[in-house]
Amino acid sequence: MISSSTIKEDLQNAFSNKFISLLALTAIPTALQSLMASSRTVTDVLMTSQLGEAEVAAIGYSSRFVFILILAILGIVNGGGVIIAQYWGANSKAKTTSAYSSTLVMAFLISLSVYFITLGLAPLLSSMASDQPQVQAMVRGYLVIGSAMIIPFSLAFSAAVGMRSVGKASAVTFFTLIGLISNIVLNYILIFGKFGAPAMGVVGAAWASVISYSFEAIAILLYVHKKSSVIRLSIQNAIHALFNEEIRLILKVGLSISISSVIWAMGLFVFNILVAQMGTQSLAIFALVTPIESIVIAIYIGMSSASNVIVGHKLGANELVEAKNYSRYLLYWTVLVALATSFIILLCTLVVTPWFTGLSSESLVVLNNALYILSVVVFARAFNVTAIVGILRSGGDTNYAIVMDVISQWVVAIPLTWLFVNYFQFGFPLVLLAINTEEIFKSILAARRYMSGVWCRNLVGV
């Protein structure tokens, strides 16, 4: 147990100018990048909501599957980020460059592979979305085109994580803004058929995502290659990227993260299928809750990224006691962030939901009730993102994350959600609560793992 005097000292250190500056250097730029990336989904949903509930349901369902693909990429890239951060903390620039090269090349090859797999699965996935041919056609159209966004995403995110891992997270924030603005403009043109373009609806949103991510990837890669002598990819590094010794460390951490992320994302897709059984209205509301939740999670990602870098640097430098101390400071900040995001969600019921003009008044009431529940369960989500993604993974403690995901989601939340949908036939707000029992149960497991201290270790041995 932590004594009251220790808590008092921790709070003083956590809110000292030194730690706030260190936290802000990584957390704020990364949170902004994540917010802008999440805003793409928000604009997609906001714009398509003006077309009707069927369009919102289709884009929400499709986006969930694309999210699975993105998480597969995120796993490898974040695994690479752990190794890059520890090498940088150990002051090994050559190894840092090598680890970045391996991360970028692997992410690109994986993105190509999963895109072609998605093309083959598109007919099956669309048939599972709804019994309405109209919704199925829109889902199929979005997946065939929109899933290609993961290819430029893999390049842009690899470069961004590389810069973040060496303490330069703010350097690429501007280019994420370019991607967001281009996505909004292209959405407006392609969804509604402006400036002479055909009105493409859901398919227009898919094209907008692919093109805007491509703009962002090209801009980030050119900037990083020109400005950084460490985070850059040469032809020679690209050739040796899959055969150097860093690849083993990245795969050791990254594959576990990818497996954990994909298992978790597949569970999200199962939730989507269960909600789809409740009808188009519930699926549309779920699609509207998702981007609001994504914005909140984006803020948590800022905290987890800061945790990963700050703690990772300390672990790489073998300053294990400092790593544990800093991890506690980060958890105190997580509580404050959770309070702020809970307030943001409640504010959405007053400010954001009136924008969804294509929905009935009954659907808006259900949506608001769902947001009230979400405003409570975000506290467990905030802790999990910082503790698991930020702190535990900084020390390579990734295998236990798979255990936590499988038990919390597949043993607890999915069966409970199935009962709420098919046996008790509850409304969507209570079904959303059942879905989030995953986060509540996982927070208990994550707290026990964090307190054990087994995550506190140097991976690179430099």
Short mmCIF file of C-alpha atoms in Angstrom, two decimals:
data_model
loop_
_atom_site.label_atom_id
_atom_site.label_comp_id
_atom_site.label_asym_id
_atom_site.label_seq_id
_atom_site.Cartn_x
_atom_site.Cartn_y
_atom_site.Cartn_z
CA MET A 1 0.00 0.00 0.00
CA ILE A 2 1.11 3.56 -0.76
CA SER A 3 1.17 5.78 2.34
CA SER A 4 -0.51 9.20 2.52
CA SER A 5 2.90 10.89 2.77
CA THR A 6 4.01 9.12 -0.42
CA ILE A 7 0.84 10.21 -2.21
CA LYS A 8 1.41 13.79 -1.08
CA GLU A 9 4.99 13.72 -2.33
CA ASP A 10 3.88 12.09 -5.59
CA LEU A 11 1.28 14.79 -6.20
CA GLN A 12 3.86 17.50 -5.61
CA ASN A 13 6.19 15.88 -8.13
CA ALA A 14 3.40 15.12 -10.59
CA PHE A 15 2.32 18.77 -10.64
CA SER A 16 5.81 20.23 -10.60
CA ASN A 17 6.83 22.42 -13.53
CA LYS A 18 9.49 19.90 -14.49
CA PHE A 19 7.09 16.96 -14.86
CA ILE A 20 4.30 19.01 -16.45
CA SER A 21 6.75 20.22 -19.10
CA LEU A 22 7.93 16.66 -19.73
CA LEU A 23 4.35 15.39 -19.96
CA ALA A 24 3.14 18.22 -22.19
CA LEU A 25 6.03 17.76 -24.62
CA THR A 26 4.66 14.37 -25.70
CA ALA A 27 1.07 14.12 -24.47
CA ILE A 28 -0.32 17.32 -25.99
CA PRO A 29 1.06 16.86 -29.54
CA THR A 30 0.11 13.18 -29.58
CA ALA A 31 -3.37 13.90 -28.22
CA LEU A 32 -3.83 16.57 -30.88
CA GLN A 33 -2.71 14.16 -33.59
CA SER A 34 -5.08 11.48 -32.28
CA LEU A 35 -7.93 13.98 -31.97
CA MET A 36 -7.45 15.11 -35.54
CA ALA A 37 -7.26 11.51 -36.76
CA SER A 38 -10.43 10.63 -34.83
CA SER A 39 -12.14 13.71 -36.20
CA ARG A 40 -12.08 12.06 -39.62
CA THR A 41 -14.62 9.52 -38.37
CA VAL A 42 -16.64 12.29 -36.73
CA THR A 43 -16.88 14.26 -39.96
CA ASP A 44 -17.77 11.08 -41.89
CA VAL A 45 -20.63 10.36 -39.49
CA LEU A 46 -21.78 13.98 -39.22
CA MET A 47 -21.97 14.39 -42.97
CA THR A 48 -23.54 11.02 -43.77
CA SER A 49 -26.06 11.46 -40.92
CA GLN A 50 -27.70 14.11 -43.09
CA LEU A 51 -28.43 11.37 -45.66
CA GLY A 52 -30.23 9.00 -43.26
CA GLU A 53 -29.91 6.23 -40.67
CA ALA A 54 -29.03 3.57 -43.27
CA GLU A 55 -25.95 5.53 -44.37
CA VAL A 56 -24.85 6.10 -40.77
CA ALA A 57 -25.31 2.40 -39.99
CA ALA A 58 -23.29 1.38 -43.05
CA ILE A 59 -20.36 3.70 -42.42
CA GLY A 60 -20.32 2.86 -38.71
CA TYR A 61 -20.21 -0.88 -39.40
CA SER A 62 -17.55 -0.53 -42.11
CA SER A 63 -15.40 1.75 -39.98
CA ARG A 64 -15.36 -0.85 -37.21
CA PHE A 65 -13.80 -3.40 -39.54
CA VAL A 66 -11.28 -0.93 -40.92
CA PHE A 67 -10.43 -0.19 -37.29
CA ILE A 68 -9.42 -3.85 -36.89
CA LEU A 69 -7.00 -3.46 -39.79
CA ILE A 70 -5.60 -0.26 -38.33
CA LEU A 71 -5.03 -1.93 -34.97
CA ALA A 72 -3.00 -4.69 -36.64
CA ILE A 73 -0.72 -1.96 -38.00
CA LEU A 74 -0.71 -0.08 -34.70
CA GLY A 75 0.52 -3.18 -32.89
CA ILE A 76 3.69 -3.54 -34.94
CA VAL A 77 4.32 0.21 -35.04
CA ASN A 78 3.79 0.70 -31.31
CA GLY A 79 6.01 -2.30 -30.65
CA GLY A 80 8.65 -0.61 -32.74
CA GLY A 81 8.05 2.60 -30.80
CA VAL A 82 8.86 0.81 -27.53
CA ILE A 83 12.20 -0.36 -28.90
CA ILE A 84 12.99 3.00 -30.52
CA ALA A 85 12.28 4.82 -27.23
CA GLN A 86 14.51 2.49 -25.21
CA TYR A 87 17.38 2.74 -27.70
CA TRP A 88 17.02 6.52 -27.67
CA GLY A 89 17.02 6.50 -23.86
CA ALA A 90 20.21 4.42 -24.02
CA ASN A 91 21.72 7.06 -26.37
CA SER A 92 22.26 4.56 -29.22
CA LYS A 93 21.46 6.57 -32.38
CA ALA A 94 22.51 3.88 -34.87
CA LYS A 95 20.23 1.31 -33.24
CA THR A 96 17.43 3.89 -33.10
CA THR A 97 17.67 4.42 -36.87
CA SER A 98 17.76 0.68 -37.51
CA ALA A 99 14.72 0.03 -35.31
CA TYR A 100 12.77 2.79 -37.09
CA SER A 101 13.62 1.38 -40.54
CA SER A 102 12.43 -2.09 -39.54
CA THR A 103 9.22 -0.70 -38.09
CA LEU A 104 8.36 1.28 -41.23
CA VAL A 105 9.05 -1.55 -43.67
CA MET A 106 7.16 -4.16 -41.63
CA ALA A 107 4.13 -1.90 -41.20
CA PHE A 108 3.98 -1.24 -44.94
CA LEU A 109 4.20 -4.93 -45.89
CA ILE A 110 1.54 -5.92 -43.35
CA SER A 111 -0.80 -3.16 -44.57
CA LEU A 112 -0.55 -4.43 -48.15
CA SER A 113 -1.31 -7.99 -47.04
CA VAL A 114 -4.37 -7.21 -44.93
CA TYR A 115 -5.79 -4.91 -47.63
CA PHE A 116 -5.87 -7.71 -50.20
CA ILE A 117 -7.40 -10.05 -47.60
CA THR A 118 -10.15 -7.46 -47.00
CA LEU A 119 -10.99 -7.35 -50.72
CA GLY A 120 -11.71 -11.08 -50.59
CA LEU A 121 -13.80 -10.81 -47.41
CA ALA A 122 -15.88 -7.78 -48.46
CA PRO A 123 -18.93 -9.76 -49.77
CA LEU A 124 -19.13 -11.87 -46.60
CA LEU A 125 -18.67 -8.89 -44.28
CA SER A 126 -21.36 -6.88 -46.05
CA SER A 127 -23.87 -9.75 -45.79
CA MET A 128 -23.34 -9.80 -42.00
CA ALA A 129 -24.04 -6.08 -41.65
CA SER A 130 -27.79 -6.11 -42.24
CA ASP A 131 -30.65 -7.93 -43.93
CA GLN A 132 -31.33 -4.79 -45.98
CA PRO A 133 -29.75 -4.94 -49.49
CA GLN A 134 -29.28 -1.16 -49.46
CA VAL A 135 -27.11 -1.25 -46.33
CA GLN A 136 -25.18 -4.29 -47.61
CA ALA A 137 -24.33 -2.52 -50.88
CA MET A 138 -23.08 0.58 -49.05
CA VAL A 139 -20.92 -1.51 -46.68
CA ARG A 140 -19.39 -3.44 -49.58
CA GLY A 141 -18.67 -0.24 -51.50
CA TYR A 142 -16.98 1.38 -48.51
CA LEU A 143 -14.83 -1.65 -47.62
CA VAL A 144 -13.49 -2.23 -51.15
CA ILE A 145 -12.27 1.36 -51.40
CA GLY A 146 -11.92 2.65 -47.83
CA SER A 147 -9.81 -0.20 -46.46
CA ALA A 148 -6.98 0.95 -48.78
CA MET A 149 -6.46 3.85 -46.35
CA ILE A 150 -4.40 1.52 -44.11
CA ILE A 151 -1.52 1.57 -46.63
CA PRO A 152 -0.71 5.30 -46.40
CA PHE A 153 -1.75 5.20 -42.73
CA SER A 154 0.97 2.62 -41.99
CA LEU A 155 3.63 4.95 -43.43
CA ALA A 156 2.36 8.12 -41.76
CA PHE A 157 1.91 6.49 -38.36
CA SER A 158 5.33 4.81 -38.45
CA ALA A 159 7.01 8.16 -39.07
CA ALA A 160 4.92 9.86 -36.39
CA VAL A 161 5.72 7.18 -33.78
CA GLY A 162 9.39 7.35 -34.69
CA MET A 163 9.49 11.11 -34.06
CA ARG A 164 7.45 10.74 -30.88
CA SER A 165 9.80 8.07 -29.53
CA VAL A 166 12.78 10.42 -29.75
CA GLY A 167 10.91 13.23 -28.00
CA LYS A 168 9.80 15.18 -31.09
CA ALA A 169 6.08 14.45 -31.12
CA SER A 170 5.06 17.99 -32.07
CA ALA A 171 7.08 17.93 -35.30
CA VAL A 172 4.41 16.08 -37.32
CA THR A 173 1.25 17.54 -35.76
CA PHE A 174 0.87 20.06 -38.58
CA PHE A 175 0.75 17.30 -41.19
CA THR A 176 -2.01 15.49 -39.32
CA LEU A 177 -3.95 18.76 -39.57
CA ILE A 178 -3.35 18.75 -43.34
CA GLY A 179 -4.84 15.25 -43.47
CA LEU A 180 -7.89 16.29 -41.44
CA ILE A 181 -8.62 19.43 -43.48
CA SER A 182 -8.23 17.60 -46.78
CA ASN A 183 -10.56 14.86 -45.48
CA ILE A 184 -13.26 17.39 -44.57
CA VAL A 185 -13.02 19.17 -47.93
CA LEU A 186 -13.02 15.91 -49.89
CA ASN A 187 -15.94 14.57 -47.83
CA TYR A 188 -17.97 17.66 -48.67
CA ILE A 189 -17.17 17.37 -52.38
CA LEU A 190 -17.51 13.60 -52.81
CA ILE A 191 -20.37 12.76 -50.41
CA PHE A 192 -22.71 15.50 -51.61
CA GLY A 193 -21.44 15.99 -55.17
CA LYS A 194 -20.13 19.56 -55.00
CA PHE A 195 -18.08 21.49 -57.59
CA GLY A 196 -19.20 19.22 -60.41
CA ALA A 197 -18.27 15.94 -58.70
CA PRO A 198 -20.86 13.12 -58.55
CA ALA A 199 -22.72 12.64 -55.23
CA MET A 200 -21.16 9.38 -54.03
CA GLY A 201 -22.52 9.15 -50.47
CA VAL A 202 -20.81 6.51 -48.33
CA VAL A 203 -18.38 5.59 -51.13
CA GLY A 204 -17.40 9.28 -51.35
CA ALA A 205 -16.43 9.18 -47.67
CA ALA A 206 -14.24 6.13 -48.38
CA TRP A 207 -12.43 7.88 -51.24
CA ALA A 208 -11.95 10.98 -49.08
CA SER A 209 -10.23 8.93 -46.36
CA VAL A 210 -7.88 7.18 -48.80
CA ILE A 211 -6.85 10.39 -50.58
CA SER A 212 -6.44 12.48 -47.41
CA TYR A 213 -4.32 9.80 -45.70
CA SER A 214 -2.14 9.68 -48.82
CA PHE A 215 -1.60 13.45 -48.66
CA GLU A 216 -0.67 13.17 -44.99
CA ALA A 217 1.73 10.25 -45.49
CA ILE A 218 3.62 11.94 -48.31
CA ALA A 219 3.95 15.19 -46.33
CA ILE A 220 5.16 13.49 -43.13
CA LEU A 221 7.68 11.22 -44.85
CA LEU A 222 9.20 14.09 -46.84
CA TYR A 223 9.47 16.26 -43.72
CA VAL A 224 10.97 13.54 -41.52
CA HIS A 225 13.47 12.50 -44.19
CA LYS A 226 14.62 16.10 -44.59
CA LYS A 227 14.68 17.19 -40.94
CA SER A 228 15.78 14.14 -38.94
CA SER A 229 19.16 12.42 -39.14
CA VAL A 230 17.95 9.54 -36.93
CA ILE A 231 14.30 8.91 -37.88
CA ARG A 232 14.74 8.39 -41.60
CA LEU A 233 14.70 5.54 -44.10
CA SER A 234 17.48 5.09 -46.66
CA ILE A 235 17.54 2.53 -49.46
CA GLN A 236 20.27 0.61 -47.62
CA ASN A 237 18.29 0.58 -44.38
CA ALA A 238 15.17 -0.55 -46.23
CA ILE A 239 17.02 -3.51 -47.75
CA HIS A 240 18.39 -4.65 -44.38
CA ALA A 241 15.29 -3.69 -42.38
CA LEU A 242 13.87 -7.20 -42.20
CA PHE A 243 17.17 -8.90 -41.43
CA ASN A 244 18.79 -6.81 -38.69
CA GLU A 245 18.90 -7.74 -35.01
CA GLU A 246 16.34 -5.07 -34.05
CA ILE A 247 13.66 -6.99 -35.93
CA ARG A 248 13.65 -9.68 -33.24
CA LEU A 249 12.97 -7.17 -30.46
CA ILE A 250 10.27 -5.39 -32.47
CA LEU A 251 8.52 -8.66 -33.31
CA LYS A 252 8.79 -9.82 -29.70
CA VAL A 253 6.91 -6.74 -28.52
CA GLY A 254 4.98 -5.79 -31.65
CA LEU A 255 3.48 -9.18 -32.52
CA SER A 256 2.06 -9.52 -29.01
CA ILE A 257 0.56 -6.04 -29.29
CA SER A 258 -0.84 -6.83 -32.76
CA ILE A 259 -2.36 -10.13 -31.62
CA SER A 260 -3.82 -8.48 -28.55
CA SER A 261 -5.14 -5.55 -30.58
CA VAL A 262 -6.68 -7.72 -33.30
CA ILE A 263 -8.35 -10.04 -30.77
CA TRP A 264 -9.74 -6.98 -29.03
CA ALA A 265 -10.85 -5.38 -32.31
CA MET A 266 -12.52 -8.61 -33.43
CA GLY A 267 -14.46 -8.45 -30.20
CA LEU A 268 -15.55 -4.92 -31.11
CA PHE A 269 -16.73 -6.28 -34.44
CA VAL A 270 -18.73 -8.97 -32.63
CA PHE A 271 -20.33 -6.22 -30.55
CA ASN A 272 -21.20 -4.51 -33.84
CA ILE A 273 -22.87 -7.67 -35.15
CA LEU A 274 -24.83 -8.09 -31.90
CA VAL A 275 -26.01 -4.48 -32.03
CA ALA A 276 -26.93 -4.94 -35.72
CA GLN A 277 -29.34 -7.69 -34.59
CA MET A 278 -31.26 -5.01 -32.71
CA GLY A 279 -32.06 -3.18 -35.96
CA THR A 280 -30.83 -0.31 -38.11
CA GLN A 281 -31.71 2.31 -35.48
CA SER A 282 -29.48 0.75 -32.80
CA LEU A 283 -26.67 0.20 -35.31
CA ALA A 284 -26.90 3.86 -36.36
CA ILE A 285 -26.81 5.04 -32.73
CA PHE A 286 -23.81 2.80 -32.07
CA ALA A 287 -22.14 4.41 -35.08
CA LEU A 288 -22.82 7.86 -33.58
CA VAL A 289 -21.49 6.91 -30.14
CA THR A 290 -18.30 5.49 -31.65
CA PRO A 291 -16.77 8.76 -32.99
CA ILE A 292 -17.56 10.60 -29.75
CA GLU A 293 -15.89 7.76 -27.86
CA SER A 294 -12.99 7.89 -30.33
CA ILE A 295 -12.38 11.55 -29.54
CA VAL A 296 -12.21 10.74 -25.83
CA ILE A 297 -9.88 7.81 -26.46
CA ALA A 298 -7.66 10.07 -28.58
CA ILE A 299 -7.05 12.18 -25.48
CA TYR A 300 -6.18 9.05 -23.51
CA ILE A 301 -3.80 8.02 -26.29
CA GLY A 302 -1.92 11.25 -25.64
CA MET A 303 -1.47 10.18 -22.03
CA SER A 304 -0.50 6.62 -22.95
CA SER A 305 2.00 7.82 -25.56
CA ALA A 306 3.59 10.15 -23.03
CA SER A 307 3.73 7.25 -20.57
CA ASN A 308 5.32 5.00 -23.17
CA VAL A 309 8.01 7.52 -24.05
CA ILE A 310 8.72 8.89 -20.55
CA VAL A 311 8.81 5.51 -18.82
CA GLY A 312 10.51 3.88 -21.82
CA HIS A 313 13.36 6.37 -21.74
CA LYS A 314 13.90 5.70 -18.02
CA LEU A 315 13.84 1.93 -18.55
CA GLY A 316 16.27 2.17 -21.47
CA ALA A 317 18.63 4.17 -19.23
CA ASN A 318 18.24 1.52 -16.44
CA GLU A 319 16.68 4.08 -14.09
CA LEU A 320 14.09 1.61 -12.82
CA VAL A 321 13.12 3.43 -9.61
CA GLU A 322 12.53 6.65 -11.54
CA ALA A 323 10.46 4.69 -14.08
CA LYS A 324 8.13 3.46 -11.31
CA ASN A 325 7.87 6.92 -9.78
CA TYR A 326 7.04 8.53 -13.10
CA SER A 327 4.42 5.87 -13.81
CA ARG A 328 2.57 6.84 -10.63
CA TYR A 329 2.65 10.50 -11.56
CA LEU A 330 1.13 9.63 -14.91
CA LEU A 331 -1.73 7.73 -13.28
CA TYR A 332 -2.60 10.76 -11.14
CA TRP A 333 -2.83 12.82 -14.29
CA THR A 334 -5.01 10.13 -15.86
CA VAL A 335 -7.66 10.65 -13.17
CA LEU A 336 -7.84 14.36 -14.01
CA VAL A 337 -8.05 13.63 -17.73
CA ALA A 338 -10.88 11.15 -17.12
CA LEU A 339 -12.84 13.80 -15.21
CA ALA A 340 -12.40 16.26 -18.05
CA THR A 341 -13.48 13.80 -20.75
CA SER A 342 -16.52 12.72 -18.73
CA PHE A 343 -17.61 16.36 -18.74
CA ILE A 344 -16.98 16.57 -22.51
CA ILE A 345 -19.28 13.59 -23.14
CA LEU A 346 -22.05 15.15 -21.04
CA LEU A 347 -21.57 18.36 -23.02
CA CYS A 348 -22.08 16.40 -26.24
CA THR A 349 -25.69 15.69 -25.22
CA LEU A 350 -26.35 19.44 -25.37
CA VAL A 351 -24.08 20.60 -28.17
CA VAL A 352 -23.29 17.76 -30.59
CA THR A 353 -26.35 15.52 -30.83
CA PRO A 354 -28.66 18.27 -32.22
CA TRP A 355 -26.43 18.22 -35.33
CA PHE A 356 -27.65 14.76 -36.29
CA THR A 357 -30.56 16.07 -38.33
CA GLY A 358 -31.19 12.82 -40.17
CA LEU A 359 -32.24 10.99 -36.98
CA SER A 360 -35.67 10.79 -35.40
CA SER A 361 -36.39 12.39 -32.01
CA GLU A 362 -36.70 8.89 -30.51
CA SER A 363 -33.21 7.98 -31.73
CA LEU A 364 -31.76 11.18 -30.23
CA VAL A 365 -33.24 10.32 -26.80
CA VAL A 366 -31.64 6.86 -26.94
CA LEU A 367 -28.35 8.40 -28.04
CA ASN A 368 -28.31 10.82 -25.10
CA ASN A 369 -29.03 8.02 -22.61
CA ALA A 370 -26.13 6.04 -24.11
CA LEU A 371 -23.81 9.02 -23.68
CA TYR A 372 -24.76 9.31 -19.99
CA ILE A 373 -23.58 5.73 -19.48
CA LEU A 374 -20.43 6.38 -21.49
CA SER A 375 -19.58 9.39 -19.30
CA VAL A 376 -19.27 7.03 -16.30
CA VAL A 377 -17.42 4.06 -17.80
CA VAL A 378 -14.70 6.29 -19.32
CA PHE A 379 -12.89 6.30 -15.97
CA ALA A 380 -12.09 2.60 -16.35
CA ARG A 381 -11.13 3.15 -20.00
CA ALA A 382 -8.76 6.00 -19.11
CA PHE A 383 -6.94 3.90 -16.52
CA ASN A 384 -6.65 0.93 -18.88
CA VAL A 385 -5.19 2.96 -21.75
CA THR A 386 -2.53 4.60 -19.57
CA ALA A 387 -1.69 1.53 -17.50
CA ILE A 388 -1.68 -1.10 -20.25
CA VAL A 389 -0.82 0.73 -23.47
CA GLY A 390 1.45 3.29 -21.84
CA ILE A 391 3.12 1.80 -18.78
CA LEU A 392 3.04 -2.00 -19.07
CA ARG A 393 4.00 -1.98 -22.75
CA SER A 394 6.90 0.41 -22.13
CA GLY A 395 8.63 -2.51 -20.41
CA GLY A 396 7.54 -5.06 -23.01
CA ASP A 397 4.89 -6.63 -20.77
CA THR A 398 2.63 -7.44 -23.73
CA ASN A 399 1.70 -11.12 -23.38
CA TYR A 400 -0.35 -10.48 -20.25
CA ALA A 401 -2.33 -7.88 -22.22
CA ILE A 402 -3.58 -10.70 -24.45
CA VAL A 403 -4.81 -12.59 -21.38
CA MET A 404 -6.56 -9.48 -20.06
CA ASP A 405 -8.22 -8.79 -23.42
CA VAL A 406 -9.45 -12.33 -23.96
CA ILE A 407 -10.86 -12.77 -20.46
CA SER A 408 -12.41 -9.29 -20.15
CA GLN A 409 -13.91 -9.20 -23.60
CA TRP A 410 -14.60 -12.76 -24.75
CA VAL A 411 -15.36 -14.37 -21.38
CA VAL A 412 -17.14 -11.47 -19.66
CA ALA A 413 -18.42 -8.73 -21.99
CA ILE A 414 -19.42 -10.59 -25.16
CA PRO A 415 -21.52 -13.29 -23.41
CA LEU A 416 -23.16 -10.63 -21.23
CA THR A 417 -23.94 -8.48 -24.27
CA TRP A 418 -25.41 -11.49 -26.07
CA LEU A 419 -27.70 -12.08 -23.08
CA PHE A 420 -28.75 -8.42 -22.97
CA VAL A 421 -29.57 -8.44 -26.71
CA ASN A 422 -31.08 -11.89 -27.27
CA TYR A 423 -32.43 -13.02 -23.88
CA PHE A 424 -33.34 -9.91 -21.91
CA GLN A 425 -33.88 -7.78 -25.06
CA PHE A 426 -32.78 -4.61 -23.32
CA GLY A 427 -32.53 -1.27 -25.13
CA PHE A 428 -29.31 0.08 -26.56
CA PRO A 429 -28.11 2.10 -23.49
CA LEU A 430 -28.05 -1.01 -21.28
CA VAL A 431 -26.45 -3.02 -24.08
CA LEU A 432 -23.73 -0.35 -24.23
CA LEU A 433 -23.21 -0.82 -20.48
CA ALA A 434 -22.81 -4.58 -21.03
CA ILE A 435 -20.23 -3.90 -23.76
CA ASN A 436 -18.24 -1.72 -21.36
CA THR A 437 -18.11 -4.33 -18.60
CA GLU A 438 -14.98 -5.32 -20.50
CA GLU A 439 -13.25 -2.10 -19.41
CA ILE A 440 -14.45 -2.37 -15.82
CA PHE A 441 -13.22 -5.96 -15.42
CA LYS A 442 -9.98 -5.26 -17.29
CA SER A 443 -9.16 -2.32 -15.00
CA ILE A 444 -9.08 -4.71 -12.04
CA LEU A 445 -6.66 -7.06 -13.83
CA ALA A 446 -4.52 -4.14 -15.04
CA ALA A 447 -4.25 -2.65 -11.54
CA ARG A 448 -3.02 -5.97 -10.14
CA ARG A 449 -0.45 -6.32 -12.91
CA TYR A 450 0.80 -2.76 -12.48
CA MET A 451 1.22 -3.18 -8.72
CA SER A 452 3.27 -6.37 -9.26
CA GLY A 453 6.05 -4.33 -10.92
CA VAL A 454 7.00 -7.13 -13.35
CA TRP A 455 6.74 -4.68 -16.26
CA CYS A 456 9.67 -2.57 -15.01
CA ARG A 457 12.59 -3.87 -17.13
CA ASN A 458 15.17 -2.86 -19.71
CA LEU A 459 14.60 -4.64 -23.05
CA VAL A 460 17.53 -3.46 -25.15
CA GLY A 461 20.41 -4.23 -22.77
CA VAL A 462 22.39 -1.17 -23.82
#
